Short mmCIF file of C-alpha atoms and ligand atoms in Angstrom, two decimals:
data_model
loop_
_atom_site.label_atom_id
_atom_site.label_comp_id
_atom_site.label_asym_id
_atom_site.label_seq_id
_atom_site.Cartn_x
_atom_site.Cartn_y
_atom_site.Cartn_z
CA MET A 581 30.39 17.66 -21.02
CA GLU A 582 31.81 14.65 -19.21
CA ALA A 583 31.52 11.29 -20.94
CA SER A 584 29.17 10.08 -18.24
CA GLN A 585 26.83 13.01 -18.86
CA GLU A 586 26.80 12.44 -22.64
CA GLY A 587 24.85 9.21 -22.18
CA MET A 588 21.94 11.23 -20.84
CA ALA A 589 21.51 13.06 -24.16
CA ASN A 590 20.67 9.79 -25.89
CA ASN A 591 19.11 8.28 -22.80
CA SER A 592 21.15 5.21 -23.63
CA SER A 593 19.64 3.19 -20.79
CA GLY A 594 16.33 3.10 -22.64
CA SER A 595 14.61 3.97 -19.37
CA ALA A 596 13.34 7.33 -18.15
CA MET A 597 15.58 7.97 -15.08
CA ALA A 598 16.74 11.61 -14.80
CA THR A 599 14.76 13.49 -17.45
CA ASN A 600 15.94 17.04 -16.67
CA PRO A 601 17.25 18.56 -19.97
CA HIS A 602 19.28 21.20 -18.11
CA LEU A 603 21.67 18.53 -16.82
CA LEU A 604 23.03 18.20 -20.35
CA GLN A 605 24.35 21.77 -20.26
CA MET A 606 26.34 21.29 -17.08
CA GLU A 607 30.11 20.97 -17.18
CA GLU A 608 30.09 19.24 -13.84
CA ASP A 609 27.32 18.02 -11.57
CA VAL A 610 28.18 18.16 -7.88
CA LEU A 611 26.04 15.74 -5.87
CA TYR A 612 26.46 17.98 -2.89
CA HIS A 613 24.76 15.91 -0.18
CA PHE A 614 26.75 12.78 -1.07
CA GLY A 615 30.08 14.58 -1.58
CA LEU A 616 30.42 13.10 -5.09
CA SER A 617 30.83 14.80 -8.49
CA THR A 618 30.78 13.86 -12.17
CA LYS A 619 34.25 15.44 -12.57
CA LYS A 620 36.00 14.20 -9.48
CA ASN A 621 34.63 10.66 -9.39
CA ASN A 622 34.41 8.00 -12.09
CA LEU A 623 30.77 7.26 -11.34
CA GLN A 624 30.45 4.60 -14.01
CA ALA A 625 33.37 2.63 -12.57
CA MET A 626 32.08 3.10 -9.03
CA PHE A 627 28.39 2.38 -9.59
CA GLY A 628 27.92 0.91 -13.08
CA GLU A 629 26.97 -2.58 -11.84
CA VAL A 630 24.19 -1.38 -9.50
CA LYS A 631 20.79 -3.05 -10.07
CA PHE A 632 19.07 -2.56 -6.71
CA VAL A 633 18.82 0.46 -4.43
CA CYS A 634 17.65 -0.09 -0.85
CA THR A 635 16.88 2.89 1.33
CA GLY A 636 15.67 3.49 4.88
CA GLY A 637 15.78 6.38 7.31
CA SER A 638 18.59 5.52 9.69
CA SER A 639 22.23 5.40 8.62
CA ALA A 640 23.07 2.78 11.30
CA ARG A 641 20.24 0.53 10.10
CA MET A 642 21.46 0.86 6.52
CA GLU A 643 24.97 -0.19 7.58
CA VAL A 644 23.51 -3.27 9.27
CA PHE A 645 21.55 -4.04 6.10
CA ALA A 646 24.63 -3.61 3.88
CA LYS A 647 26.55 -6.11 6.07
CA PHE A 648 23.58 -8.49 5.91
CA MET A 649 23.53 -8.25 2.08
CA LEU A 650 27.25 -8.97 1.98
CA GLU A 651 26.56 -12.28 3.76
CA GLU A 652 23.40 -13.06 1.80
CA LEU A 653 25.14 -12.58 -1.57
CA HIS A 654 28.19 -14.54 -0.32
CA MET A 655 30.47 -11.63 -1.10
CA HIS A 656 33.78 -11.09 0.65
CA LEU A 657 35.71 -7.91 1.22
CA PRO A 658 39.45 -8.13 0.61
CA ALA A 659 41.34 -9.12 3.77
CA GLY A 660 41.66 -6.24 6.21
CA MET A 661 39.01 -4.15 4.42
CA ALA A 662 35.81 -2.96 6.09
CA LEU A 663 32.59 -1.93 4.42
CA CYS A 664 32.91 1.84 4.13
CA ASN A 665 30.52 4.74 3.80
CA ILE A 666 30.90 6.22 0.29
CA CYS A 667 29.41 9.60 1.28
CA SER A 668 31.95 12.13 2.40
CA THR A 669 29.27 14.24 4.08
CA ASP A 670 27.26 13.35 7.18
CA ARG A 671 23.88 13.99 5.51
CA TYR A 672 23.40 10.44 4.24
CA ALA A 673 25.28 7.14 4.45
CA MET A 674 25.87 5.02 1.34
CA TYR A 675 27.25 1.49 0.98
CA LYS A 676 27.73 -0.62 -2.13
CA VAL A 677 27.54 -4.40 -1.99
CA GLY A 678 27.98 -5.77 -5.52
CA PRO A 679 24.76 -4.90 -7.40
CA VAL A 680 23.11 -3.45 -4.29
CA LEU A 681 23.39 0.21 -3.33
CA VAL A 682 22.26 0.93 0.22
CA VAL A 683 21.53 4.56 1.14
CA SER A 684 19.94 6.20 4.18
CA HIS A 685 17.26 8.84 3.56
CA GLY A 686 16.70 10.57 6.90
CA MET A 687 13.21 11.39 8.19
CA GLY A 688 10.41 12.81 6.07
CA MET A 689 9.75 13.70 2.46
CA PRO A 690 12.07 16.72 2.07
CA SER A 691 14.97 14.53 3.17
CA ILE A 692 14.17 11.52 0.96
CA SER A 693 13.48 13.85 -1.99
CA ILE A 694 17.00 15.34 -1.91
CA MET A 695 18.55 11.88 -1.61
CA LEU A 696 16.48 10.51 -4.51
CA HIS A 697 17.28 13.45 -6.84
CA GLU A 698 20.97 12.81 -6.28
CA VAL A 699 20.86 9.01 -6.41
CA ILE A 700 18.76 8.98 -9.62
CA LYS A 701 21.26 11.35 -11.29
CA LEU A 702 24.18 9.33 -9.91
CA LEU A 703 22.85 6.10 -11.41
CA GLU A 704 22.02 7.83 -14.70
CA TYR A 705 25.62 9.12 -14.93
CA ALA A 706 26.81 5.60 -14.11
CA GLN A 707 24.61 4.34 -17.00
CA CYS A 708 22.83 1.79 -14.84
CA LYS A 709 19.96 -0.14 -16.39
CA ASP A 710 16.96 -2.18 -15.15
CA LEU A 711 16.98 -0.75 -11.65
CA THR A 712 14.66 -1.66 -8.79
CA PHE A 713 14.38 0.55 -5.70
CA PHE A 714 13.10 -0.47 -2.26
CA ARG A 715 12.24 1.55 0.81
CA ILE A 716 12.72 -0.70 3.83
CA GLY A 717 11.45 0.91 6.99
CA THR A 718 9.28 1.16 10.06
CA CYS A 719 5.72 2.41 10.38
CA GLY A 720 2.64 2.53 12.58
CA GLY A 721 0.25 -0.32 11.76
CA LEU A 722 -3.54 -0.29 11.64
CA GLY A 723 -5.27 -3.39 13.00
CA LEU A 724 -2.14 -5.54 12.64
CA LYS A 725 -0.13 -7.37 15.26
CA PRO A 726 2.97 -5.22 16.02
CA GLY A 727 5.97 -6.66 14.19
CA SER A 728 3.91 -7.43 11.07
CA VAL A 729 5.30 -6.45 7.68
CA VAL A 730 3.31 -4.33 5.22
CA VAL A 731 4.12 -4.22 1.50
CA THR A 732 2.62 -1.03 0.09
CA GLU A 733 0.16 -1.34 -2.77
CA THR A 734 -0.44 2.42 -3.19
CA ALA A 735 0.89 5.33 -1.15
CA VAL A 736 -1.80 7.88 -0.28
CA ASP A 737 -1.83 11.34 1.33
CA TYR A 738 -3.83 12.57 4.34
CA LYS A 739 -6.98 12.78 2.17
CA PHE A 740 -6.40 9.20 0.97
CA GLU A 741 -5.45 10.52 -2.50
CA PRO A 742 -2.76 8.64 -4.45
CA VAL A 743 -0.88 11.82 -5.42
CA PHE A 744 2.22 13.68 -4.32
CA GLU A 745 1.97 17.46 -4.61
CA LEU A 746 5.29 19.15 -5.23
CA GLN A 747 5.53 22.95 -5.00
CA ALA A 748 7.71 24.43 -7.77
CA LEU A 749 7.77 28.07 -8.97
CA GLY A 750 4.69 28.83 -6.87
CA LYS A 751 2.64 26.09 -8.54
CA ILE A 752 1.73 22.52 -7.66
CA ILE A 753 2.99 19.60 -9.71
CA SER A 754 0.91 16.49 -8.97
CA THR A 755 2.28 13.03 -9.69
CA PRO A 756 0.75 9.59 -9.09
CA THR A 757 1.99 7.42 -6.24
CA ASN A 758 0.97 3.94 -7.26
CA LEU A 759 3.66 1.27 -6.98
CA ASN A 760 4.35 -1.79 -9.13
CA LYS A 761 1.61 -4.31 -8.22
CA ASP A 762 3.52 -7.33 -9.56
CA LEU A 763 6.54 -6.41 -7.47
CA ALA A 764 4.30 -6.08 -4.39
CA GLN A 765 2.96 -9.60 -5.00
CA ASP A 766 6.49 -10.94 -5.60
CA LEU A 767 7.61 -9.41 -2.29
CA LEU A 768 4.61 -10.95 -0.55
CA SER A 769 5.57 -14.34 -1.94
CA CYS A 770 9.07 -13.90 -0.46
CA SER A 771 7.58 -14.76 2.93
CA ASP A 772 8.48 -18.16 4.33
CA GLN A 773 6.45 -20.60 6.41
CA SER A 774 9.12 -20.43 9.11
CA ASP A 775 8.75 -16.62 9.45
CA GLU A 776 7.62 -15.51 12.87
CA PHE A 777 5.68 -12.57 11.42
CA ASP A 778 2.66 -11.85 9.25
CA ILE A 779 3.09 -10.06 5.94
CA VAL A 780 0.27 -8.27 4.12
CA VAL A 781 -0.20 -6.02 1.08
CA GLY A 782 -2.08 -2.80 1.88
CA ASN A 783 -2.26 0.91 1.20
CA THR A 784 0.08 3.19 3.12
CA MET A 785 -0.76 6.69 4.33
CA CYS A 786 2.21 9.04 4.21
CA THR A 787 2.27 12.16 6.38
CA ASN A 788 4.48 15.19 6.98
CA ASP A 789 4.55 14.68 10.73
CA PHE A 790 4.81 11.86 13.28
CA TYR A 791 2.49 13.42 15.89
CA GLU A 792 -0.56 15.51 14.88
CA GLY A 793 -0.10 14.52 11.21
CA GLN A 794 -0.64 10.88 12.22
CA GLY A 795 -3.49 11.67 14.65
CA ARG A 796 -1.46 11.08 17.81
CA LEU A 797 -2.59 12.39 21.20
CA ASP A 798 0.94 12.55 22.65
CA GLY A 799 2.58 15.44 20.76
CA ALA A 800 3.36 18.85 22.28
CA PHE A 801 0.07 20.18 20.85
CA CYS A 802 -3.28 18.55 20.11
CA ASP A 803 -6.57 20.22 19.15
CA TYR A 804 -8.74 17.13 18.66
CA THR A 805 -10.34 14.55 20.97
CA GLU A 806 -9.56 10.87 21.34
CA GLN A 807 -12.90 10.14 19.62
CA ASP A 808 -11.89 12.35 16.61
CA LYS A 809 -8.61 10.44 16.40
CA MET A 810 -10.27 7.02 16.53
CA ASN A 811 -12.88 8.03 13.93
CA TYR A 812 -10.07 9.12 11.55
CA LEU A 813 -7.97 5.98 12.11
CA HIS A 814 -11.01 3.73 11.54
CA GLU A 815 -11.76 5.68 8.35
CA LEU A 816 -8.19 4.92 7.19
CA TYR A 817 -8.65 1.23 7.99
CA ASN A 818 -11.96 1.11 6.11
CA VAL A 819 -10.37 2.44 2.89
CA GLY A 820 -7.68 -0.27 3.00
CA ILE A 821 -4.88 1.67 4.68
CA ARG A 822 -2.81 -0.72 6.81
CA ASN A 823 0.10 1.48 7.84
CA ILE A 824 1.32 5.08 8.29
CA GLU A 825 4.81 6.43 7.67
CA MET A 826 6.53 9.52 6.30
CA GLU A 827 8.28 8.93 2.96
CA SER A 828 6.34 6.55 0.69
CA LEU A 829 4.39 9.27 -1.16
CA CYS A 830 7.47 11.17 -2.33
CA PHE A 831 9.35 7.91 -2.96
CA ALA A 832 6.56 6.46 -5.15
CA SER A 833 6.09 9.76 -7.00
CA MET A 834 9.79 10.09 -7.83
CA MET A 835 10.03 6.44 -8.89
CA ASN A 836 7.09 7.02 -11.25
CA ARG A 837 8.73 10.14 -12.70
CA ALA A 838 11.97 8.23 -13.17
CA GLY A 839 10.26 5.15 -14.64
CA ILE A 840 11.89 2.92 -12.02
CA LYS A 841 10.22 -0.21 -10.57
CA ALA A 842 9.88 0.25 -6.82
CA GLY A 843 8.51 -1.30 -3.64
CA VAL A 844 7.94 -0.18 -0.05
CA VAL A 845 8.27 -2.76 2.74
CA CYS A 846 7.85 -1.63 6.36
CA VAL A 847 7.50 -3.31 9.73
CA THR A 848 4.74 -2.05 12.06
CA ILE A 849 6.23 -1.06 15.41
CA LEU A 850 2.84 -0.58 17.10
CA ASP A 851 -0.88 -0.86 16.36
CA ARG A 852 -2.20 2.69 16.07
CA LEU A 853 -5.74 1.47 16.85
CA LYS A 854 -4.37 0.55 20.30
CA GLY A 855 -2.06 3.46 21.13
CA ASP A 856 0.43 6.16 20.19
CA GLN A 857 3.60 5.54 22.18
CA VAL A 858 6.29 3.13 21.00
CA VAL A 859 6.94 1.04 24.12
CA THR A 860 8.48 -2.11 22.63
CA PRO A 861 11.99 -2.74 24.06
CA LYS A 862 14.88 -1.63 21.85
CA GLU A 863 16.25 -5.16 21.33
CA GLU A 864 12.89 -6.38 20.07
CA LEU A 865 12.56 -3.34 17.76
CA ARG A 866 16.01 -4.13 16.29
CA ARG A 867 14.82 -7.70 15.56
CA TRP A 868 11.60 -6.41 13.98
CA GLU A 869 13.55 -3.95 11.82
CA GLU A 870 15.32 -6.93 10.25
CA ARG A 871 12.03 -8.30 8.89
CA PRO A 872 11.61 -5.97 5.86
CA GLN A 873 15.35 -6.43 5.23
CA THR A 874 14.93 -10.22 5.18
CA VAL A 875 12.01 -10.03 2.72
CA VAL A 876 13.83 -7.65 0.35
CA ALA A 877 17.08 -9.64 0.61
CA ARG A 878 15.21 -12.80 -0.45
CA TYR A 879 13.78 -10.95 -3.45
CA ILE A 880 17.19 -9.56 -4.45
CA LYS A 881 18.93 -12.91 -4.00
CA GLY A 882 16.29 -14.68 -6.07
CA THR A 883 16.45 -12.11 -8.89
CA PHE A 884 20.24 -11.76 -8.83
CA GLU A 885 20.91 -15.50 -8.79
CA LYS A 886 18.44 -16.01 -11.69
CA LYS A 887 20.34 -13.38 -13.72
CA LEU A 888 23.70 -15.03 -13.01
CA LYS A 889 22.47 -18.41 -14.39
O1 R1P B 1442 11.23 3.77 7.86
P1 R1P B 1442 11.97 4.61 8.79
O2 R1P B 1442 13.22 5.09 8.24
O3 R1P B 1442 12.10 3.98 10.12
O4 R1P B 1442 11.03 5.91 8.94
C1 R1P B 1442 9.85 5.97 9.69
O5 R1P B 1442 10.19 6.35 11.00
C2 R1P B 1442 10.31 7.79 11.06
C3 R1P B 1442 9.53 8.28 12.27
O6 R1P B 1442 9.94 7.65 13.43
C4 R1P B 1442 9.73 8.32 9.75
O7 R1P B 1442 10.75 8.76 8.91
C5 R1P B 1442 8.99 7.11 9.24
O8 R1P B 1442 8.72 7.06 7.87
O1 URA B 1443 3.79 5.34 14.11
C1 URA B 1443 4.79 5.40 13.39
C2 URA B 1443 5.88 4.54 13.53
C3 URA B 1443 6.97 4.68 12.71
N1 URA B 1443 6.95 5.66 11.78
C4 URA B 1443 5.91 6.49 11.62
O2 URA B 1443 5.94 7.38 10.77
N2 URA B 1443 4.85 6.34 12.44
#
């Protein structure tokens, strides 16, 4: 057993993190989708100082966010050095900026699930403590001005249930998908009077599909009417759902299993009560995508600077 894996036996971090007992029997753990391994990399030296993990779907957006965090935390790379992607595969992109690890998760729950399994193990091997994870993304809004930011209170499934159902060995494992309410309020209070966008706390519906799964009329197939769609979307609104996306359920479930504090902050790129197609110009979308990043960066800066004092 590698030294970094020994810590898991005692769970020296005092937190839950990776609870799989089989990991203790492994000579080496290859984090295949990152191209990292407990034998080939000194994970504690590489990642030991990490306190925050920020994740979003697109690798390019995560690179932009990592550069933004570099500026926000007033960190400088040695002369001639560029921020580099730590992953040696093209499945995910990963950047480290001081205490902040930035990782892309791709689209949908299967993709974020693989990334989270590996990143939770990675940070356990690195013996990280007191972690906070954020998903910073985009979503469809419900009854909100496009460009608004939604902080998720609870992630719910298509039946508005706050559970994630994982299929393992032919059975279903159900886990809760509530998120830390205090953290949601803290993120809300990271808004600033000068912000050109609204920010609200609401429930988020997470689906397995962008088109029919989210009640769109513009997919390749559609077996319901516009009236059916509107009835469903109004039902969502009436139970407090303010946005729809595709990862929060799995993210919240895995954070609960790992005992890690977590938040989901997404910008609405359209109002689903008004349409299905995303028609906002690219440049404006890029600016909107920075909004959840700004809110989370303020939270991280505030927390990090307090700890340094
Ligand atoms: O938050 P980002 O990464 O933009 O992801 C959102 O956008 C994708 C669909 O366009 C889904 O993965 C959804 O959750
Ligand atoms: O409508 C939307 C927009 C972004 N992401 C989604 O999952 N749905």
